[in-house]
Amino acid sequence: NRIVKIEPSGKASLFAGVPNPGQTRPLKDQVPMAGTSGVGYDAIRNLFYITDVSYGIYKALPDGTTSNFINYNGYKDGPVNVARFNLPFSPVFDKAGNLYLGDGQYIRKITPDGIVSTVAGSNEQGKQDGRGDKATFSSVLSLAFNSKGELYVSDNSSIRKVVLGAQ
């Protein structure tokens, strides 16, 4: 129920979540947490993290200020302020600053200017390779880019490569 910041010196301090007795919370905004299902940094070191209780992805600036970044309760592409997510996991950024998330059976992308789109997946569960909505996933659990900028997906019990730009 916490995110702990560990400095290069080894000093650890609470960054978000429920403090231990006697600890103070450095975040300016109180954000409830009951489990974190992913963390990621953008190019300018803003922290994005997903929390289960408050049903959202939060953006935390280096000074500790936090804000709700996306909304849950559905599935809808478009501008980030109207887009909806169902079960986001594993925020990861590409070299161009696009944020990718697993979202149940989908892989979603948020551009730096705040436009949400679906990269791959459909409303049917499965393990079918294909372009865009022809691909199916059982449950997207984790995303990662390799050093070549290739996107890999942990899909329940397998690792799959997503070829970006081939929709």
JSON list of C-alpha atoms in Angstrom, two decimals:
[
{"chain": "A", "resi": 1, "resn": "ASN", "atom": "CA", "xyz": [0.00, 0.00, 0.00]},
{"chain": "A", "resi": 2, "resn": "ARG", "atom": "CA", "xyz": [2.98, 2.33, -0.49]},
{"chain": "A", "resi": 3, "resn": "ILE", "atom": "CA", "xyz": [5.49, 3.61, -2.97]},
{"chain": "A", "resi": 4, "resn": "VAL", "atom": "CA", "xyz": [8.89, 4.07, -1.36]},
{"chain": "A", "resi": 5, "resn": "LYS", "atom": "CA", "xyz": [11.51, 6.39, -2.85]},
{"chain": "A", "resi": 6, "resn": "ILE", "atom": "CA", "xyz": [15.06, 5.06, -2.58]},
{"chain": "A", "resi": 7, "resn": "GLU", "atom": "CA", "xyz": [17.82, 7.58, -3.19]},
{"chain": "A", "resi": 8, "resn": "PRO", "atom": "CA", "xyz": [21.24, 6.66, -4.67]},
{"chain": "A", "resi": 9, "resn": "SER", "atom": "CA", "xyz": [22.65, 6.95, -1.13]},
{"chain": "A", "resi": 10, "resn": "GLY", "atom": "CA", "xyz": [20.30, 4.16, -0.02]},
{"chain": "A", "resi": 11, "resn": "LYS", "atom": "CA", "xyz": [18.05, 6.43, 2.05]},
{"chain": "A", "resi": 12, "resn": "ALA", "atom": "CA", "xyz": [14.42, 5.32, 1.77]},
{"chain": "A", "resi": 13, "resn": "SER", "atom": "CA", "xyz": [11.38, 7.53, 2.31]},
{"chain": "A", "resi": 14, "resn": "LEU", "atom": "CA", "xyz": [7.65, 7.21, 1.74]},
{"chain": "A", "resi": 15, "resn": "PHE", "atom": "CA", "xyz": [6.56, 8.80, -1.53]},
{"chain": "A", "resi": 16, "resn": "ALA", "atom": "CA", "xyz": [2.90, 7.74, -1.61]},
{"chain": "A", "resi": 17, "resn": "GLY", "atom": "CA", "xyz": [0.53, 5.59, 0.37]},
{"chain": "A", "resi": 18, "resn": "VAL", "atom": "CA", "xyz": [-0.07, 4.83, 4.00]},
{"chain": "A", "resi": 19, "resn": "PRO", "atom": "CA", "xyz": [2.72, 6.03, 6.28]},
{"chain": "A", "resi": 20, "resn": "ASN", "atom": "CA", "xyz": [4.15, 4.02, 9.14]},
{"chain": "A", "resi": 21, "resn": "PRO", "atom": "CA", "xyz": [3.47, 5.40, 12.64]},
{"chain": "A", "resi": 22, "resn": "GLY", "atom": "CA", "xyz": [5.47, 8.60, 13.09]},
{"chain": "A", "resi": 23, "resn": "GLN", "atom": "CA", "xyz": [6.13, 9.06, 9.35]},
{"chain": "A", "resi": 24, "resn": "THR", "atom": "CA", "xyz": [4.90, 12.04, 7.42]},
{"chain": "A", "resi": 25, "resn": "ARG", "atom": "CA", "xyz": [3.61, 11.82, 3.88]},
{"chain": "A", "resi": 26, "resn": "PRO", "atom": "CA", "xyz": [5.56, 13.99, 1.41]},
{"chain": "A", "resi": 27, "resn": "LEU", "atom": "CA", "xyz": [2.75, 14.16, -1.13]},
{"chain": "A", "resi": 28, "resn": "LYS", "atom": "CA", "xyz": [0.80, 17.41, -1.07]},
{"chain": "A", "resi": 29, "resn": "ASP", "atom": "CA", "xyz": [-2.44, 15.67, -2.08]},
{"chain": "A", "resi": 30, "resn": "GLN", "atom": "CA", "xyz": [-3.70, 12.72, -0.10]},
{"chain": "A", "resi": 31, "resn": "VAL", "atom": "CA", "xyz": [-4.18, 9.81, -2.51]},
{"chain": "A", "resi": 32, "resn": "PRO", "atom": "CA", "xyz": [-5.63, 6.59, -1.09]},
{"chain": "A", "resi": 33, "resn": "MET", "atom": "CA", "xyz": [-3.87, 3.35, -2.02]},
{"chain": "A", "resi": 34, "resn": "ALA", "atom": "CA", "xyz": [-4.78, -0.28, -1.52]},
{"chain": "A", "resi": 35, "resn": "GLY", "atom": "CA", "xyz": [-2.37, -1.82, -3.95]},
{"chain": "A", "resi": 36, "resn": "THR", "atom": "CA", "xyz": [-0.19, -0.51, -6.71]},
{"chain": "A", "resi": 37, "resn": "SER", "atom": "CA", "xyz": [-0.39, -2.34, -10.03]},
{"chain": "A", "resi": 38, "resn": "GLY", "atom": "CA", "xyz": [2.28, -0.40, -11.85]},
{"chain": "A", "resi": 39, "resn": "VAL", "atom": "CA", "xyz": [4.67, 2.52, -11.83]},
{"chain": "A", "resi": 40, "resn": "GLY", "atom": "CA", "xyz": [6.50, 4.32, -14.62]},
{"chain": "A", "resi": 41, "resn": "TYR", "atom": "CA", "xyz": [8.46, 7.50, -15.26]},
{"chain": "A", "resi": 42, "resn": "ASP", "atom": "CA", "xyz": [8.21, 9.85, -18.22]},
{"chain": "A", "resi": 43, "resn": "ALA", "atom": "CA", "xyz": [11.24, 11.55, -19.76]},
{"chain": "A", "resi": 44, "resn": "ILE", "atom": "CA", "xyz": [11.17, 14.47, -17.30]},
{"chain": "A", "resi": 45, "resn": "ARG", "atom": "CA", "xyz": [10.87, 12.19, -14.24]},
{"chain": "A", "resi": 46, "resn": "ASN", "atom": "CA", "xyz": [7.18, 12.62, -13.50]},
{"chain": "A", "resi": 47, "resn": "LEU", "atom": "CA", "xyz": [6.00, 9.45, -11.78]},
{"chain": "A", "resi": 48, "resn": "PHE", "atom": "CA", "xyz": [2.86, 7.72, -13.02]},
{"chain": "A", "resi": 49, "resn": "TYR", "atom": "CA", "xyz": [1.35, 5.07, -10.80]},
{"chain": "A", "resi": 50, "resn": "ILE", "atom": "CA", "xyz": [-1.78, 2.99, -10.75]},
{"chain": "A", "resi": 51, "resn": "THR", "atom": "CA", "xyz": [-3.72, 2.45, -7.58]},
{"chain": "A", "resi": 52, "resn": "ASP", "atom": "CA", "xyz": [-6.60, 0.05, -7.08]},
{"chain": "A", "resi": 53, "resn": "VAL", "atom": "CA", "xyz": [-8.75, 1.73, -4.40]},
{"chain": "A", "resi": 54, "resn": "SER", "atom": "CA", "xyz": [-9.15, 5.10, -6.04]},
{"chain": "A", "resi": 55, "resn": "TYR", "atom": "CA", "xyz": [-9.57, 3.64, -9.53]},
{"chain": "A", "resi": 56, "resn": "GLY", "atom": "CA", "xyz": [-7.18, 5.82, -11.40]},
{"chain": "A", "resi": 57, "resn": "ILE", "atom": "CA", "xyz": [-3.75, 6.53, -12.68]},
{"chain": "A", "resi": 58, "resn": "TYR", "atom": "CA", "xyz": [-2.09, 9.36, -10.85]},
{"chain": "A", "resi": 59, "resn": "LYS", "atom": "CA", "xyz": [0.66, 11.64, -12.01]},
{"chain": "A", "resi": 60, "resn": "ALA", "atom": "CA", "xyz": [3.08, 12.73, -9.31]},
{"chain": "A", "resi": 61, "resn": "LEU", "atom": "CA", "xyz": [5.42, 15.64, -10.03]},
{"chain": "A", "resi": 62, "resn": "PRO", "atom": "CA", "xyz": [8.91, 15.64, -8.49]},
{"chain": "A", "resi": 63, "resn": "ASP", "atom": "CA", "xyz": [7.72, 18.18, -5.88]},
{"chain": "A", "resi": 64, "resn": "GLY", "atom": "CA", "xyz": [5.12, 15.66, -4.61]},
{"chain": "A", "resi": 65, "resn": "THR", "atom": "CA", "xyz": [2.03, 17.27, -6.18]},
{"chain": "A", "resi": 66, "resn": "THR", "atom": "CA", "xyz": [-0.32, 14.59, -7.52]},
{"chain": "A", "resi": 67, "resn": "SER", "atom": "CA", "xyz": [-3.30, 14.66, -9.84]},
{"chain": "A", "resi": 68, "resn": "ASN", "atom": "CA", "xyz": [-5.66, 12.09, -11.30]},
{"chain": "A", "resi": 69, "resn": "PHE", "atom": "CA", "xyz": [-4.47, 11.45, -14.84]},
{"chain": "A", "resi": 70, "resn": "ILE", "atom": "CA", "xyz": [-7.11, 9.06, -16.24]},
{"chain": "A", "resi": 71, "resn": "ASN", "atom": "CA", "xyz": [-10.58, 7.81, -15.42]},
{"chain": "A", "resi": 72, "resn": "TYR", "atom": "CA", "xyz": [-11.79, 4.27, -14.92]},
{"chain": "A", "resi": 73, "resn": "ASN", "atom": "CA", "xyz": [-15.33, 2.95, -15.42]},
{"chain": "A", "resi": 74, "resn": "GLY", "atom": "CA", "xyz": [-15.44, 1.86, -19.02]},
{"chain": "A", "resi": 75, "resn": "TYR", "atom": "CA", "xyz": [-13.63, 1.74, -22.29]},
{"chain": "A", "resi": 76, "resn": "LYS", "atom": "CA", "xyz": [-13.42, 4.75, -24.58]},
{"chain": "A", "resi": 77, "resn": "ASP", "atom": "CA", "xyz": [-10.70, 6.27, -26.76]},
{"chain": "A", "resi": 78, "resn": "GLY", "atom": "CA", "xyz": [-10.31, 10.02, -27.32]},
{"chain": "A", "resi": 79, "resn": "PRO", "atom": "CA", "xyz": [-8.93, 12.96, -25.34]},
{"chain": "A", "resi": 80, "resn": "VAL", "atom": "CA", "xyz": [-7.59, 11.85, -21.96]},
{"chain": "A", "resi": 81, "resn": "ASN", "atom": "CA", "xyz": [-10.20, 13.91, -20.08]},
{"chain": "A", "resi": 82, "resn": "VAL", "atom": "CA", "xyz": [-13.08, 11.91, -21.64]},
{"chain": "A", "resi": 83, "resn": "ALA", "atom": "CA", "xyz": [-11.35, 8.57, -22.30]},
{"chain": "A", "resi": 84, "resn": "ARG", "atom": "CA", "xyz": [-12.18, 5.66, -20.03]},
{"chain": "A", "resi": 85, "resn": "PHE", "atom": "CA", "xyz": [-10.14, 2.68, -18.85]},
{"chain": "A", "resi": 86, "resn": "ASN", "atom": "CA", "xyz": [-11.26, -0.62, -17.41]},
{"chain": "A", "resi": 87, "resn": "LEU", "atom": "CA", "xyz": [-8.27, -2.31, -15.78]},
{"chain": "A", "resi": 88, "resn": "PRO", "atom": "CA", "xyz": [-5.02, -0.43, -16.48]},
{"chain": "A", "resi": 89, "resn": "PHE", "atom": "CA", "xyz": [-1.68, -2.07, -15.71]},
{"chain": "A", "resi": 90, "resn": "SER", "atom": "CA", "xyz": [1.99, -1.45, -16.21]},
{"chain": "A", "resi": 91, "resn": "PRO", "atom": "CA", "xyz": [2.52, 2.15, -17.39]},
{"chain": "A", "resi": 92, "resn": "VAL", "atom": "CA", "xyz": [5.55, 2.33, -19.69]},
{"chain": "A", "resi": 93, "resn": "PHE", "atom": "CA", "xyz": [6.87, 5.12, -21.92]},
{"chain": "A", "resi": 94, "resn": "ASP", "atom": "CA", "xyz": [8.43, 4.87, -25.36]},
{"chain": "A", "resi": 95, "resn": "LYS", "atom": "CA", "xyz": [11.27, 7.14, -26.52]},
{"chain": "A", "resi": 96, "resn": "ALA", "atom": "CA", "xyz": [8.77, 9.58, -28.11]},
{"chain": "A", "resi": 97, "resn": "GLY", "atom": "CA", "xyz": [7.00, 10.15, -24.77]},
{"chain": "A", "resi": 98, "resn": "ASN", "atom": "CA", "xyz": [3.91, 8.03, -25.50]},
{"chain": "A", "resi": 99, "resn": "LEU", "atom": "CA", "xyz": [2.48, 6.24, -22.48]},
{"chain": "A", "resi": 100, "resn": "TYR", "atom": "CA", "xyz": [1.41, 2.62, -23.05]},
{"chain": "A", "resi": 101, "resn": "LEU", "atom": "CA", "xyz": [-0.82, 0.68, -20.67]},
{"chain": "A", "resi": 102, "resn": "GLY", "atom": "CA", "xyz": [-2.23, -2.79, -20.50]},
{"chain": "A", "resi": 103, "resn": "ASP", "atom": "CA", "xyz": [-6.00, -2.48, -20.04]},
{"chain": "A", "resi": 104, "resn": "GLY", "atom": "CA", "xyz": [-7.56, -5.89, -19.54]},
{"chain": "A", "resi": 105, "resn": "GLN", "atom": "CA", "xyz": [-7.49, -7.44, -23.01]},
{"chain": "A", "resi": 106, "resn": "TYR", "atom": "CA", "xyz": [-6.21, -4.26, -24.70]},
{"chain": "A", "resi": 107, "resn": "ILE", "atom": "CA", "xyz": [-3.01, -2.31, -25.12]},
{"chain": "A", "resi": 108, "resn": "ARG", "atom": "CA", "xyz": [-3.74, 1.41, -24.92]},
{"chain": "A", "resi": 109, "resn": "LYS", "atom": "CA", "xyz": [-1.59, 4.41, -25.84]},
{"chain": "A", "resi": 110, "resn": "ILE", "atom": "CA", "xyz": [-1.71, 7.99, -24.55]},
{"chain": "A", "resi": 111, "resn": "THR", "atom": "CA", "xyz": [0.21, 10.51, -26.68]},
{"chain": "A", "resi": 112, "resn": "PRO", "atom": "CA", "xyz": [2.08, 13.43, -25.08]},
{"chain": "A", "resi": 113, "resn": "ASP", "atom": "CA", "xyz": [-0.75, 15.72, -26.20]},
{"chain": "A", "resi": 114, "resn": "GLY", "atom": "CA", "xyz": [-3.31, 13.57, -24.35]},
{"chain": "A", "resi": 115, "resn": "ILE", "atom": "CA", "xyz": [-5.00, 11.45, -27.03]},
{"chain": "A", "resi": 116, "resn": "VAL", "atom": "CA", "xyz": [-5.92, 7.89, -26.03]},
{"chain": "A", "resi": 117, "resn": "SER", "atom": "CA", "xyz": [-6.08, 5.13, -28.63]},
{"chain": "A", "resi": 118, "resn": "THR", "atom": "CA", "xyz": [-6.19, 1.36, -28.65]},
{"chain": "A", "resi": 119, "resn": "VAL", "atom": "CA", "xyz": [-3.04, -0.17, -30.14]},
{"chain": "A", "resi": 120, "resn": "ALA", "atom": "CA", "xyz": [-4.11, -3.81, -30.06]},
{"chain": "A", "resi": 121, "resn": "GLY", "atom": "CA", "xyz": [-6.69, -6.13, -28.60]},
{"chain": "A", "resi": 122, "resn": "SER", "atom": "CA", "xyz": [-10.41, -6.71, -28.73]},
{"chain": "A", "resi": 123, "resn": "ASN", "atom": "CA", "xyz": [-13.30, -7.46, -26.40]},
{"chain": "A", "resi": 124, "resn": "GLU", "atom": "CA", "xyz": [-12.73, -11.19, -26.93]},
{"chain": "A", "resi": 125, "resn": "GLN", "atom": "CA", "xyz": [-10.19, -13.03, -24.80]},
{"chain": "A", "resi": 126, "resn": "GLY", "atom": "CA", "xyz": [-7.64, -15.22, -26.54]},
{"chain": "A", "resi": 127, "resn": "LYS", "atom": "CA", "xyz": [-4.09, -15.49, -27.84]},
{"chain": "A", "resi": 128, "resn": "GLN", "atom": "CA", "xyz": [-4.50, -14.63, -31.49]},
{"chain": "A", "resi": 129, "resn": "ASP", "atom": "CA", "xyz": [-1.78, -12.69, -33.29]},
{"chain": "A", "resi": 130, "resn": "GLY", "atom": "CA", "xyz": [-2.93, -10.05, -35.75]},
{"chain": "A", "resi": 131, "resn": "ARG", "atom": "CA", "xyz": [-3.10, -6.33, -36.50]},
{"chain": "A", "resi": 132, "resn": "GLY", "atom": "CA", "xyz": [-4.92, -3.93, -34.19]},
{"chain": "A", "resi": 133, "resn": "ASP", "atom": "CA", "xyz": [-8.31, -5.29, -33.13]},
{"chain": "A", "resi": 134, "resn": "LYS", "atom": "CA", "xyz": [-7.61, -8.64, -34.84]},
{"chain": "A", "resi": 135, "resn": "ALA", "atom": "CA", "xyz": [-5.16, -9.51, -32.05]},
{"chain": "A", "resi": 136, "resn": "THR", "atom": "CA", "xyz": [-6.58, -10.99, -28.88]},
{"chain": "A", "resi": 137, "resn": "PHE", "atom": "CA", "xyz": [-5.08, -11.18, -25.40]},
{"chain": "A", "resi": 138, "resn": "SER", "atom": "CA", "xyz": [-6.08, -13.23, -22.36]},
{"chain": "A", "resi": 139, "resn": "SER", "atom": "CA", "xyz": [-5.05, -10.61, -19.82]},
{"chain": "A", "resi": 140, "resn": "VAL", "atom": "CA", "xyz": [-2.35, -7.99, -20.39]},
{"chain": "A", "resi": 141, "resn": "LEU", "atom": "CA", "xyz": [-0.30, -8.04, -17.19]},
{"chain": "A", "resi": 142, "resn": "SER", "atom": "CA", "xyz": [2.88, -6.16, -18.01]},
{"chain": "A", "resi": 143, "resn": "LEU", "atom": "CA", "xyz": [4.50, -4.14, -20.81]},
{"chain": "A", "resi": 144, "resn": "ALA", "atom": "CA", "xyz": [8.16, -3.39, -21.48]},
{"chain": "A", "resi": 145, "resn": "PHE", "atom": "CA", "xyz": [10.26, -1.82, -24.21]},
{"chain": "A", "resi": 146, "resn": "ASN", "atom": "CA", "xyz": [13.65, -3.28, -25.10]},
{"chain": "A", "resi": 147, "resn": "SER", "atom": "CA", "xyz": [16.66, -1.17, -26.09]},
{"chain": "A", "resi": 148, "resn": "LYS", "atom": "CA", "xyz": [15.53, -1.25, -29.75]},
{"chain": "A", "resi": 149, "resn": "GLY", "atom": "CA", "xyz": [12.14, 0.28, -28.85]},
{"chain": "A", "resi": 150, "resn": "GLU", "atom": "CA", "xyz": [10.24, -2.96, -29.40]},
{"chain": "A", "resi": 151, "resn": "LEU", "atom": "CA", "xyz": [7.20, -3.52, -27.18]},
{"chain": "A", "resi": 152, "resn": "TYR", "atom": "CA", "xyz": [6.78, -6.82, -25.33]},
{"chain": "A", "resi": 153, "resn": "VAL", "atom": "CA", "xyz": [3.64, -7.92, -23.50]},
{"chain": "A", "resi": 154, "resn": "SER", "atom": "CA", "xyz": [3.21, -10.39, -20.66]},
{"chain": "A", "resi": 155, "resn": "ASP", "atom": "CA", "xyz": [-0.14, -11.95, -21.57]},
{"chain": "A", "resi": 156, "resn": "ASN", "atom": "CA", "xyz": [-1.18, -14.25, -18.78]},
{"chain": "A", "resi": 157, "resn": "SER", "atom": "CA", "xyz": [1.18, -17.19, -19.40]},
{"chain": "A", "resi": 158, "resn": "SER", "atom": "CA", "xyz": [3.14, -16.00, -22.43]},
{"chain": "A", "resi": 159, "resn": "ILE", "atom": "CA", "xyz": [5.38, -13.17, -23.64]},
{"chain": "A", "resi": 160, "resn": "ARG", "atom": "CA", "xyz": [4.36, -11.60, -26.94]},
{"chain": "A", "resi": 161, "resn": "LYS", "atom": "CA", "xyz": [5.92, -8.94, -29.16]},
{"chain": "A", "resi": 162, "resn": "VAL", "atom": "CA", "xyz": [3.75, -6.09, -30.45]},
{"chain": "A", "resi": 163, "resn": "VAL", "atom": "CA", "xyz": [4.82, -4.56, -33.73]},
{"chain": "A", "resi": 164, "resn": "LEU", "atom": "CA", "xyz": [3.96, -0.87, -33.39]},
{"chain": "A", "resi": 165, "resn": "GLY", "atom": "CA", "xyz": [2.82, 1.14, -36.38]},
{"chain": "A", "resi": 166, "resn": "ALA", "atom": "CA", "xyz": [1.43, -1.95, -38.10]},
{"chain": "A", "resi": 167, "resn": "GLN", "atom": "CA", "xyz": [-2.22, -1.45, -37.24]}
]
